[in-house]
mmCIF file of C-alpha atoms and ligand atoms in Angstrom:
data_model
loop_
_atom_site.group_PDB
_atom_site.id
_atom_site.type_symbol
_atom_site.label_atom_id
_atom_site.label_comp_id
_atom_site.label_asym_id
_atom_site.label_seq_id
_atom_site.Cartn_x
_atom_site.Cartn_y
_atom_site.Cartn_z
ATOM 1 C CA UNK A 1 122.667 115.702 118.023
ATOM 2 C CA UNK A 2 120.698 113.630 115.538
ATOM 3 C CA UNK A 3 119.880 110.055 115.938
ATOM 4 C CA UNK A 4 120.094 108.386 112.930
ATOM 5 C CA UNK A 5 118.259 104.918 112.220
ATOM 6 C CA UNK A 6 117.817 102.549 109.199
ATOM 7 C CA UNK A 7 117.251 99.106 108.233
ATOM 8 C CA UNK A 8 118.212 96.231 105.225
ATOM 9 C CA UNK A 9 116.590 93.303 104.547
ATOM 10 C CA UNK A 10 118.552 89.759 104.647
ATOM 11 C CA UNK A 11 116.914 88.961 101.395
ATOM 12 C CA UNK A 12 118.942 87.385 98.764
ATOM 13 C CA UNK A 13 122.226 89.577 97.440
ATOM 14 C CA UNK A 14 122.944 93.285 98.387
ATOM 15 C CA UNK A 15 123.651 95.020 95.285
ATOM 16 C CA UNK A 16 124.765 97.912 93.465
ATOM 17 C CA UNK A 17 121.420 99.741 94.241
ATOM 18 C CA UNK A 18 121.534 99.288 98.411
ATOM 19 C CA UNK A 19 125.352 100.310 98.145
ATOM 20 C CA UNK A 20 124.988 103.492 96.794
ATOM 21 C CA UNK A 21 121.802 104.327 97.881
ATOM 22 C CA UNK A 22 122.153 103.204 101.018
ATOM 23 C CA UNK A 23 125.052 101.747 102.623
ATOM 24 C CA UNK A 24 127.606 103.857 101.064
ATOM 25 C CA UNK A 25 125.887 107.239 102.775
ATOM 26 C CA UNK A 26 125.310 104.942 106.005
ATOM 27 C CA UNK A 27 128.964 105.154 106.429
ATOM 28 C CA UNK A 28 129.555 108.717 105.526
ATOM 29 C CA UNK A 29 127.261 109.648 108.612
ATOM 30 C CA UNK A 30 129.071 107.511 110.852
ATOM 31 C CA UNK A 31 131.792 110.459 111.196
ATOM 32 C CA UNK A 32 129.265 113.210 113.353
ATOM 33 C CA UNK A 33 126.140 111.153 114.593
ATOM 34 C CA UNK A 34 124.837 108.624 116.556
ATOM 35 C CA UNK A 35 123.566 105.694 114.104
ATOM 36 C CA UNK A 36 121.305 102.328 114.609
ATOM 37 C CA UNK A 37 122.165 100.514 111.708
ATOM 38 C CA UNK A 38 119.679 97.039 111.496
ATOM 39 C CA UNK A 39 119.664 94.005 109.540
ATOM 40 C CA UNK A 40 115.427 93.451 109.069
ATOM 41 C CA UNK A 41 114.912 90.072 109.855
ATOM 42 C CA UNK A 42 111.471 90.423 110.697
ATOM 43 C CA UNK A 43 110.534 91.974 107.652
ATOM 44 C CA UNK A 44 112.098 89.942 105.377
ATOM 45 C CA UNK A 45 109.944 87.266 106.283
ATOM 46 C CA UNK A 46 106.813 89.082 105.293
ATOM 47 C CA UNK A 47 107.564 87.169 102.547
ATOM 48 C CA UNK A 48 108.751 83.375 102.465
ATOM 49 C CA UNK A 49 112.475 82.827 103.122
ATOM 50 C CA UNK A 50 113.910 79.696 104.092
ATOM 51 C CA UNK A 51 115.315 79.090 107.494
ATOM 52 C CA UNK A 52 119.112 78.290 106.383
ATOM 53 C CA UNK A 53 118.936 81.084 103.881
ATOM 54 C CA UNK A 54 117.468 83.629 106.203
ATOM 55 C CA UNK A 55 120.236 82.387 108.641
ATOM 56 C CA UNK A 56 122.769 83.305 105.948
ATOM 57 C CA UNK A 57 122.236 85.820 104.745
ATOM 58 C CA UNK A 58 121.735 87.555 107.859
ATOM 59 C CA UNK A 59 125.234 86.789 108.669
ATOM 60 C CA UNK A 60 126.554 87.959 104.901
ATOM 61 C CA UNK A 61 124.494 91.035 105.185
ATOM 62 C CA UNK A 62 125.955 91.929 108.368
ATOM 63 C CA UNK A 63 129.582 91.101 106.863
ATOM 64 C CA UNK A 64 128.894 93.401 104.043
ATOM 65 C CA UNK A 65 127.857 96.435 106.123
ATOM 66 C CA UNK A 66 131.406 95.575 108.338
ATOM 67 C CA UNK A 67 133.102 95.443 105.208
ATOM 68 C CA UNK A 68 132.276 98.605 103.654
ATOM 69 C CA UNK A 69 132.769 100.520 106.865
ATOM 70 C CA UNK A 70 130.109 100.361 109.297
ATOM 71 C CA UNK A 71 131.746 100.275 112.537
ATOM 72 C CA UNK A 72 130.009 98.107 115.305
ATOM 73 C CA UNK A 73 132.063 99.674 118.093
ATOM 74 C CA UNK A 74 131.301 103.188 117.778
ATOM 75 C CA UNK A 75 127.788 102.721 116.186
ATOM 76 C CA UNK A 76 124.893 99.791 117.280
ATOM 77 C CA UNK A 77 124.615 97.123 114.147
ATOM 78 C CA UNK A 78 121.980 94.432 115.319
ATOM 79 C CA UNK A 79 119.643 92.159 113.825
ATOM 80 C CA UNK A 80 115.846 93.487 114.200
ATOM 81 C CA UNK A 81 114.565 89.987 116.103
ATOM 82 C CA UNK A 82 116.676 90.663 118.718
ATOM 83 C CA UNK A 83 115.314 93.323 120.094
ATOM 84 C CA UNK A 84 111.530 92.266 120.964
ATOM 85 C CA UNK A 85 110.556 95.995 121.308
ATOM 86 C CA UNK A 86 110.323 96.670 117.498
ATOM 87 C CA UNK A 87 107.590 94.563 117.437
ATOM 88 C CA UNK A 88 105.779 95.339 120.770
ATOM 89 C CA UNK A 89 105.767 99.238 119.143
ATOM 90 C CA UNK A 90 104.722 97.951 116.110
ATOM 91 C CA UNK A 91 101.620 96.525 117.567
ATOM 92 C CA UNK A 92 100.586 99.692 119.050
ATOM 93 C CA UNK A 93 101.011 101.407 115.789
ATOM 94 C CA UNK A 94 99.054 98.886 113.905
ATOM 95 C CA UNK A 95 95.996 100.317 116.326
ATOM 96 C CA UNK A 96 97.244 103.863 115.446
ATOM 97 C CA UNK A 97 97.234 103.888 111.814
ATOM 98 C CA UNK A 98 94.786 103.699 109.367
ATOM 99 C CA UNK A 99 93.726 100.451 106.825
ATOM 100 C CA UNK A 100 93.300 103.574 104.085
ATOM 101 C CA UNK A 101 97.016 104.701 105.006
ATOM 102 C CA UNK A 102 98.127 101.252 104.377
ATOM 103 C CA UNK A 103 95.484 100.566 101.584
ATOM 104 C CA UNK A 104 98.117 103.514 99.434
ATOM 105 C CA UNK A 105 101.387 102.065 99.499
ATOM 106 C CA UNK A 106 102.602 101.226 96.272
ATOM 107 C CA UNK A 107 105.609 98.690 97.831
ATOM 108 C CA UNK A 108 102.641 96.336 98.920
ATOM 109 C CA UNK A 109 100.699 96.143 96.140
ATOM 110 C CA UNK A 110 104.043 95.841 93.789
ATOM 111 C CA UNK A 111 105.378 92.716 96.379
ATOM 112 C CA UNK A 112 101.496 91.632 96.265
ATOM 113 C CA UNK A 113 101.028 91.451 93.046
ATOM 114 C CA UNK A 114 97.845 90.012 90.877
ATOM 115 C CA UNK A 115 96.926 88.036 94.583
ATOM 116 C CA UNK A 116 96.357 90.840 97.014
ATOM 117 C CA UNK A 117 94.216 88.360 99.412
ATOM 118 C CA UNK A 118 97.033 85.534 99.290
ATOM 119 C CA UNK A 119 100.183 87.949 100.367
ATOM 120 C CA UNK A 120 100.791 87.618 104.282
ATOM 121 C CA UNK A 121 99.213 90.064 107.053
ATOM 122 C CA UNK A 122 102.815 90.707 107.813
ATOM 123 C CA UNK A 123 103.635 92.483 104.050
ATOM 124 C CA UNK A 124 100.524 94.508 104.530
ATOM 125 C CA UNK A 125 101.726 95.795 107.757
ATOM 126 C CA UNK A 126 105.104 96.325 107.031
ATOM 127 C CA UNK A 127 105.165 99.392 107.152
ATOM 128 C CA UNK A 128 103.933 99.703 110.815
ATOM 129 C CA UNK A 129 106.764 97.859 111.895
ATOM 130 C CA UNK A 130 109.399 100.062 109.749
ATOM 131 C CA UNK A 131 107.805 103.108 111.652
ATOM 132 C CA UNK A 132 108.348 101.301 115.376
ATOM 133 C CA UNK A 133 111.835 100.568 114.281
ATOM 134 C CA UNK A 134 112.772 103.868 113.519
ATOM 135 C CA UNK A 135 110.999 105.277 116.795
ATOM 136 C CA UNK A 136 111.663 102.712 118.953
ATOM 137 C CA UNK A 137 114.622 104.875 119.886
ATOM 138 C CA UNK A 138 112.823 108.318 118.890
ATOM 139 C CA UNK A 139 115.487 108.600 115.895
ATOM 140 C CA UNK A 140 115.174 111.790 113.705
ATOM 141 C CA UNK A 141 116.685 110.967 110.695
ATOM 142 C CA UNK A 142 116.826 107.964 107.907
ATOM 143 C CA UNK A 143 119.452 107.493 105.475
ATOM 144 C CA UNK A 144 117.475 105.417 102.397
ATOM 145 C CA UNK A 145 117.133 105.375 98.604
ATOM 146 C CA UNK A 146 114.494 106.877 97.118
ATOM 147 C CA UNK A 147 111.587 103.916 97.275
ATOM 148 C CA UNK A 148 111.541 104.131 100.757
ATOM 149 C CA UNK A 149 110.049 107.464 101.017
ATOM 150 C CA UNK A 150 106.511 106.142 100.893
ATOM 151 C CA UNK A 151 106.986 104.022 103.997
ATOM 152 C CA UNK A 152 108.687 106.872 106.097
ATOM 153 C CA UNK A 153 106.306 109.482 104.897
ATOM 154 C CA UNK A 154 103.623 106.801 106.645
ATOM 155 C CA UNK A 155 106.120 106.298 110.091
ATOM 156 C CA UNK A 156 105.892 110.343 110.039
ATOM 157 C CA UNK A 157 102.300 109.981 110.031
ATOM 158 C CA UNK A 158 101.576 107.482 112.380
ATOM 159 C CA UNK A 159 104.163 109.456 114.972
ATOM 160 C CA UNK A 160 101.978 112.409 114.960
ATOM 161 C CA UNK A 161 98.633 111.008 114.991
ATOM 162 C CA UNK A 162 99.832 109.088 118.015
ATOM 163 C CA UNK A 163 101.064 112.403 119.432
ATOM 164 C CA UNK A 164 97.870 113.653 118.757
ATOM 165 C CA UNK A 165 95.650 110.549 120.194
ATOM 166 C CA UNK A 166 97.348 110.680 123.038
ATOM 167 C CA UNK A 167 98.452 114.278 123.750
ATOM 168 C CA UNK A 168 101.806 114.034 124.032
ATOM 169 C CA UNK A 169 104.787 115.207 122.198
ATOM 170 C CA UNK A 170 106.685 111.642 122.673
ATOM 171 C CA UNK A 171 107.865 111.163 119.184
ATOM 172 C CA UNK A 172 110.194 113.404 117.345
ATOM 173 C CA UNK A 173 109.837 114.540 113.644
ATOM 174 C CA UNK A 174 111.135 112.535 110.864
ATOM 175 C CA UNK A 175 113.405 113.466 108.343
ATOM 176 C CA UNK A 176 114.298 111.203 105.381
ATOM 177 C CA UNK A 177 118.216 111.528 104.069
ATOM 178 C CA UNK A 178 118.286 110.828 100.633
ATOM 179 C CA UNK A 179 120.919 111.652 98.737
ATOM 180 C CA UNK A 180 124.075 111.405 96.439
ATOM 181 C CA UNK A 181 123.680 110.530 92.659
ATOM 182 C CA UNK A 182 122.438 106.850 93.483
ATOM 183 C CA UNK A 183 119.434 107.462 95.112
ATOM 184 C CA UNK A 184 117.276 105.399 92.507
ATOM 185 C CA UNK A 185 120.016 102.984 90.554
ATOM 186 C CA UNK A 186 117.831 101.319 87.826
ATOM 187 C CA UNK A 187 118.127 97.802 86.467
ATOM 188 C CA UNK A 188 120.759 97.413 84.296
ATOM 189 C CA UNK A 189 118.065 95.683 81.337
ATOM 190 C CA UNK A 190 115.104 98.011 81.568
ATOM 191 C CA UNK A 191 115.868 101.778 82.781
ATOM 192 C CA UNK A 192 112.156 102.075 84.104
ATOM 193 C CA UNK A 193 112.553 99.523 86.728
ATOM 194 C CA UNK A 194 114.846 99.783 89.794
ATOM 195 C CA UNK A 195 117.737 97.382 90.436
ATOM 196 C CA UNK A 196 116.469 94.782 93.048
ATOM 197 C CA UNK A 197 116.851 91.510 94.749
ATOM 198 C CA UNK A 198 113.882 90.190 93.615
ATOM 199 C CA UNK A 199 114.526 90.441 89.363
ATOM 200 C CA UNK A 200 114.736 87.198 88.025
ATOM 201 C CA UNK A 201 117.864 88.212 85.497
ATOM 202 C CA UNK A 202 121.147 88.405 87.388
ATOM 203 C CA UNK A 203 122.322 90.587 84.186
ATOM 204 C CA UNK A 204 119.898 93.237 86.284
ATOM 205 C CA UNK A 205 122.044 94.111 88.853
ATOM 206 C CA UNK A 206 125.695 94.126 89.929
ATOM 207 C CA UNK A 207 125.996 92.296 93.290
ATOM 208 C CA UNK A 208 128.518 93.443 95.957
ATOM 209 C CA UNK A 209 129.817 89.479 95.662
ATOM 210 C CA UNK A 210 130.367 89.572 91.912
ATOM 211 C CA UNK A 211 133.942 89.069 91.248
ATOM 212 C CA UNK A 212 136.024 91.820 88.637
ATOM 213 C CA UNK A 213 134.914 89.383 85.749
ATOM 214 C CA UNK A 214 131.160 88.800 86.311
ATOM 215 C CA UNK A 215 130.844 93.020 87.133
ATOM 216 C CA UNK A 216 133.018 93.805 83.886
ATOM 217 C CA UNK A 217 130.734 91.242 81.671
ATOM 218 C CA UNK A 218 127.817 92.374 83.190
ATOM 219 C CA UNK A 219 128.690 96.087 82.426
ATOM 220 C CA UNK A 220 129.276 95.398 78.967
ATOM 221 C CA UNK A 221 125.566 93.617 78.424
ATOM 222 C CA UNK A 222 124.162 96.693 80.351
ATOM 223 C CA UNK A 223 121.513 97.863 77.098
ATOM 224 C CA UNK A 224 121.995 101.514 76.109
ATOM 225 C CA UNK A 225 121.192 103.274 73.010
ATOM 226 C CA UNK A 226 123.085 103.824 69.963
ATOM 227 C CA UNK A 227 123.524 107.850 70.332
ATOM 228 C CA UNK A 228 127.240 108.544 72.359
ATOM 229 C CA UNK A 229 127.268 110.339 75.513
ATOM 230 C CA UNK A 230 125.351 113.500 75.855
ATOM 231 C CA UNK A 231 127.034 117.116 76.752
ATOM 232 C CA UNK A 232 124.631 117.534 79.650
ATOM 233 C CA UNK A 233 121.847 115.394 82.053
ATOM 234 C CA UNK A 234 118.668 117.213 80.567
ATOM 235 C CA UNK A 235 118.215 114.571 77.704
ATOM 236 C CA UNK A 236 118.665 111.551 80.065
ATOM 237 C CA UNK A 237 114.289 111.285 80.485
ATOM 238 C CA UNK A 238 113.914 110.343 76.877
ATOM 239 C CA UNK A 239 117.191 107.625 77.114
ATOM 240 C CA UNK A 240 116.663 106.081 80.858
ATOM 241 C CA UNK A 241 119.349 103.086 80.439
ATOM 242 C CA UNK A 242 122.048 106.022 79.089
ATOM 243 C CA UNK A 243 121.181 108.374 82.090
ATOM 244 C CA UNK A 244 121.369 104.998 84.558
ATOM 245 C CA UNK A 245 125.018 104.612 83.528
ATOM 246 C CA UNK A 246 125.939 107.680 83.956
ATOM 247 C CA UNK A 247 124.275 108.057 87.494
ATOM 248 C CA UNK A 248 126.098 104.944 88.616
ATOM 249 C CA UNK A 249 129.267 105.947 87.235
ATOM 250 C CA UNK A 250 128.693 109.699 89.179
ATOM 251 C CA UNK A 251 127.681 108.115 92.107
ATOM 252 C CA UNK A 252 130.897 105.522 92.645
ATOM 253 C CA UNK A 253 133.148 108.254 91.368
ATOM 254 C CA UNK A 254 131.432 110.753 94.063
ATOM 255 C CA UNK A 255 131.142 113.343 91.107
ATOM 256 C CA UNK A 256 127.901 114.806 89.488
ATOM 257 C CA UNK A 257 126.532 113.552 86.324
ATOM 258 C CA UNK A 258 126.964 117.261 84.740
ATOM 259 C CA UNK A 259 130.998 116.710 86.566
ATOM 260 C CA UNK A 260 130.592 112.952 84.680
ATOM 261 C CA UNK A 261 129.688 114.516 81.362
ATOM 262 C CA UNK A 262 131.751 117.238 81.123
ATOM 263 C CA UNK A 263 134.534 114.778 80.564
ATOM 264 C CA UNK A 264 132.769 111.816 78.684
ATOM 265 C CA UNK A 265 130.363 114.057 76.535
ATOM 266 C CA UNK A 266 130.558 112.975 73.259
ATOM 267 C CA UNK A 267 132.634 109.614 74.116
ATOM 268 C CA UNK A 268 130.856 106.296 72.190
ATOM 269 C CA UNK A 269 129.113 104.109 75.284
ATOM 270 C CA UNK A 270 131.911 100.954 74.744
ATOM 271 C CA UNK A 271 134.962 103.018 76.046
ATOM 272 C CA UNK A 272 132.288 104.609 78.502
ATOM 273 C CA UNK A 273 131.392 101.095 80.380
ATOM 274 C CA UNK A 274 135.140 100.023 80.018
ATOM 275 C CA UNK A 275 136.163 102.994 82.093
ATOM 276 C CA UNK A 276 132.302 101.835 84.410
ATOM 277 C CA UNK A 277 133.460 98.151 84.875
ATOM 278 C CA UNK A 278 136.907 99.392 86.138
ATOM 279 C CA UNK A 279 135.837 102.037 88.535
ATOM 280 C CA UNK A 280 133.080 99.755 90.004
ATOM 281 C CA UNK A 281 135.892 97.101 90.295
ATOM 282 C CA UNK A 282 137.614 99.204 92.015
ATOM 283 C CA UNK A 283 135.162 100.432 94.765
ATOM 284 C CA UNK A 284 133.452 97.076 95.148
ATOM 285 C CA UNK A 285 136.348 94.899 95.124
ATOM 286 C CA UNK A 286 137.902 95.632 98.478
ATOM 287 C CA UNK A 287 134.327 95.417 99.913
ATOM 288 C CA UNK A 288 134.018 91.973 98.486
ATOM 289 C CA UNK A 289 137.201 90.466 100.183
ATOM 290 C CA UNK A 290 137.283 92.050 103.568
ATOM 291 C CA UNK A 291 133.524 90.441 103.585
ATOM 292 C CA UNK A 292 135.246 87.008 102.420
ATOM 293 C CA UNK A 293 137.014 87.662 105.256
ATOM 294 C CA UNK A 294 134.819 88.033 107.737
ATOM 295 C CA UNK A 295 132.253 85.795 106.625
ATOM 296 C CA UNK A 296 135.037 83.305 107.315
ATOM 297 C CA UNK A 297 134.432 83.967 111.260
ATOM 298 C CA UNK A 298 130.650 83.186 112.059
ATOM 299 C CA UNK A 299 130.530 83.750 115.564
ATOM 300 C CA UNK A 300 132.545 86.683 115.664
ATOM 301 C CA UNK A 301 129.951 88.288 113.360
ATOM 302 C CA UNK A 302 127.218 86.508 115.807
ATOM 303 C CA UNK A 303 129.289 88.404 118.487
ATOM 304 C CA UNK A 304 129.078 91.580 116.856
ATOM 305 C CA UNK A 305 125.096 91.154 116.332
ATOM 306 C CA UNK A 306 124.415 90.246 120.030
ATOM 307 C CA UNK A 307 126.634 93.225 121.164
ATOM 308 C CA UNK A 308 124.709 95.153 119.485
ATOM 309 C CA UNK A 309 121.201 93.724 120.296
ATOM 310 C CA UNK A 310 122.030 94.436 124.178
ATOM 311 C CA UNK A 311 122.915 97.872 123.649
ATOM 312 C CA UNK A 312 119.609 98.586 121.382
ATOM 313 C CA UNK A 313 117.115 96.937 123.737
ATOM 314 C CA UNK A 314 118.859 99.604 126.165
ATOM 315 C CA UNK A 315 117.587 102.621 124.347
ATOM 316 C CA UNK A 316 114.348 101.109 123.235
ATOM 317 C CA UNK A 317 113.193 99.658 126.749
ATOM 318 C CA UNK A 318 112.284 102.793 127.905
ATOM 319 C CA UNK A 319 110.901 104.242 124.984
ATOM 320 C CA UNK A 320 108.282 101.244 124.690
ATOM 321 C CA UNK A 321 107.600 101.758 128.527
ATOM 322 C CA UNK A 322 106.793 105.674 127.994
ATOM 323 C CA UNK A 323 104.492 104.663 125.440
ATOM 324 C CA UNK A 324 102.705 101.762 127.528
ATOM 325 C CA UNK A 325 102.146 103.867 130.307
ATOM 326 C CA UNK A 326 101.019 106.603 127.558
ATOM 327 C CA UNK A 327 98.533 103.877 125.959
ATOM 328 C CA UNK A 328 97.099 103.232 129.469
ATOM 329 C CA UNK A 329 98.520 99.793 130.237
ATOM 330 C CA UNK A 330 98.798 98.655 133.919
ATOM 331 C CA UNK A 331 102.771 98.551 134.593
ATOM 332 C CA UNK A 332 104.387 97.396 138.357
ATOM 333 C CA UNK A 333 105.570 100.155 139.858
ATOM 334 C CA UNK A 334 104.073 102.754 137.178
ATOM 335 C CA UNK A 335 101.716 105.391 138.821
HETATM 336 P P1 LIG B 401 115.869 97.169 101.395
HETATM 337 O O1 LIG B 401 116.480 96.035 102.145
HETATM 338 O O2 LIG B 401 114.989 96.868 100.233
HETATM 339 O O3 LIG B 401 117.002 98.143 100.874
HETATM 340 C C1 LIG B 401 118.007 98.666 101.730
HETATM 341 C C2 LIG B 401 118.325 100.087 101.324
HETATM 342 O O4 LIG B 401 118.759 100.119 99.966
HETATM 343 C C3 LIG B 401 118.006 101.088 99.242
HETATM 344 N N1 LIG B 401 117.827 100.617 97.864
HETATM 345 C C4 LIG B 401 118.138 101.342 96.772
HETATM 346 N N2 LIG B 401 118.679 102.569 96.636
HETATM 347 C C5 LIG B 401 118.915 103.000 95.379
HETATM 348 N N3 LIG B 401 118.624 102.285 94.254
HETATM 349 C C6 LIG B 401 118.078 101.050 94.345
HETATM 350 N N4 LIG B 401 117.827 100.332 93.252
HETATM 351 C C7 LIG B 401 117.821 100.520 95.654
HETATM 352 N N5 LIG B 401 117.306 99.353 96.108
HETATM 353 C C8 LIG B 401 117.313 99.438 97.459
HETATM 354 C C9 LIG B 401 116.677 101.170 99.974
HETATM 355 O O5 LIG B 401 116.026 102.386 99.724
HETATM 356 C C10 LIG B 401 117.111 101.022 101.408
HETATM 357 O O6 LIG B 401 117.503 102.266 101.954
HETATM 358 N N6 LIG B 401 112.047 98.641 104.248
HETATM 359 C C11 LIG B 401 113.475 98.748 104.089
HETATM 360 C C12 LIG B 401 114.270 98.300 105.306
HETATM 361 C C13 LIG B 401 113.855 98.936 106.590
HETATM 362 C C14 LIG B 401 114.121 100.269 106.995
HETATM 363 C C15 LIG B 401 113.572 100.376 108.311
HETATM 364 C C16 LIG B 401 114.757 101.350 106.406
HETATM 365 C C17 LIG B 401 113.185 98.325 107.602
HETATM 366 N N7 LIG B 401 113.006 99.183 108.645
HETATM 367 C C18 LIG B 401 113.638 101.571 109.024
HETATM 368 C C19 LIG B 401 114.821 102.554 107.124
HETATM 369 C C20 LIG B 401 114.269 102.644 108.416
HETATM 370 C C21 LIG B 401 113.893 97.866 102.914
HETATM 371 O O7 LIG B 401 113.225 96.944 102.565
HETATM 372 O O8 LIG B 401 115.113 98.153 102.416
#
């Protein structure tokens, strides 16, 4: 059976984009495999978060994953700092891949910016410790949206030139899961950038806290054109905001955008986002108060995240020992 591994960052508010992309699929594969599901501490201070909101939103990520159906008994839900062998492996893959592997990823130098030489050593290597999260516990497969393929295109990398190095078949092939409609949900103001944490406009994004009201009003500012609905998806590359709405709308209704325009083809975008605000109402808002809920019990989420730290460092332990006694370090009791 598969082992299936993936991370979120404890960065500011999950949104629409991490929910469908991610999350939602996250608990879809719950039902016939083994999952790691981790809450990336450690990266997300590659770039600066304060203490108390790091803290936070550690705990209200973690809530949010509960409350949309991750389930911490069956499956391991942890926070990444934890477990110290993510970044033990990491260091050994920072001397296995390449500064020219790193020098391509388009994350860092988006993140980066105009200041390249002022970013942290930690957002550089981020993606070395992405690839020792994932094969820390030799998983196979990653559920993730669409701009994560870079990064796990670079973990498959690094796992075979290890292999290679070292002659060994120790680490498994990667496969990336992306899929569903949602894979890349755009901002809600420009249709050529993606919905994120980081955009200064709120009116970018839906959040998984924003009440009925704020999701409705922020639906009804989403920009579109003046056309109505097209019959089919082909025209969507020349009207990016149009096609956006309709890929959200596909992916919380767990239909196709041709399924999606077979029935609103034709239909004038105001009745469109009416019928958009109420079905994202509807999937988000149960989400929204069972997190209330828990969020309401900190150590019982602090419970759930230690829980799951012990039974991670379990799998990884001896995974990070294979590899140090691959690497050639002296271990008691190793021959
Ligand atoms: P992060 O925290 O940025 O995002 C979490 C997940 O949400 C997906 N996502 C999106 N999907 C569709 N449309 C969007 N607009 C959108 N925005 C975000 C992301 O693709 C991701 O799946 N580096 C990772 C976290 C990570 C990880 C890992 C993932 C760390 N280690 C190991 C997989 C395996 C990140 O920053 O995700």
């Amino acid at each position: 059976m598969s082992l299936i591994f993936s991370g979120i960052q404890p960065t500011g508010n999950l949104h629409l984009g991490n929910y469908l992309g991610a999350i939602r699929n996250w608990v879809r594969l719950q039902d016939d495999h083994d999952c790691l599901f981790c809450v990336v501490d450690m990266h997300a201070i590659t770039l600066w978060q304060e203490p108390a909101d790091l803290h936070r939103a550690t705990r209200e990520v973690t809530a949010a994953l509960m409350a949309a159906g991750i389930d911490p008994e069956k499956h391991i839900l942890f926070n990444q700092s934890q477990v110290p062998q993510h970044a033990e492996l990491a260091w050994i893959f920072n001397c296995v891949a390449r500064v020219g592997w790193l020098n391509r990823m388009t994350q860092f130098k988006e993140k980066a910016g105009k200041h390249k030489e002022k970013a942290s050593v930690g957002l550089y290597v981020y993606p070395t410790l992405m690839a020792a999260d994932i094969l820390a516990y030799k998983a196979t497969h990653v559920p993730v949206g669409e701009d994560q393929k870079q990064h796990l295109e670079l973990a498959q990398q690094i796992a075979a030139k290890f292999n290679h190095d070292y002659d060994t078949d120790l680490f498994p092939e990667l496969e990336p899961l992306i899929f569903g409609e949602g894979t890349r949900v755009m901002s809600l103001r420009d249709g050529s950038s993606k919905m994120s944490k980081s955009d200064t406009s709120d009116y970018s994004r839906i959040n998984m806290t924003d009440d009925v009201d704020t999701i409705t009003h922020k639906i009804r500012k989403a920009r579109t054109d003046p056309h109505p609905l097209p019959d089919n998806p082909e025209v969507f590359d020349d009207r990016p905001e149009a096609g956006n709405l309709v890929a959200i709308y596909a992916a919380l209704a767990e239909r196709t955008r041709a399924e999606v325009l077979a029935e609103w083809g034709g239909a004038n975008f105001a009745d469109f986002k009416q019928a958009l605000a109420e079905l994202a109402a509807e999937v988000l808002g149960p989400i929204n108060a069972e997190m209330n809920r828990l969020m309401a019990d900190p150590a019982a989420i602090d419970a759930v995240l230690g829980r799951g730290a012990r039974r991670a460092r379990e799998l990884a332990e001896p995974v990070v020992e294979e590899v140090y006694n691959t690497v050639g370090f002296v271990r008691p009791g190793a021959s």
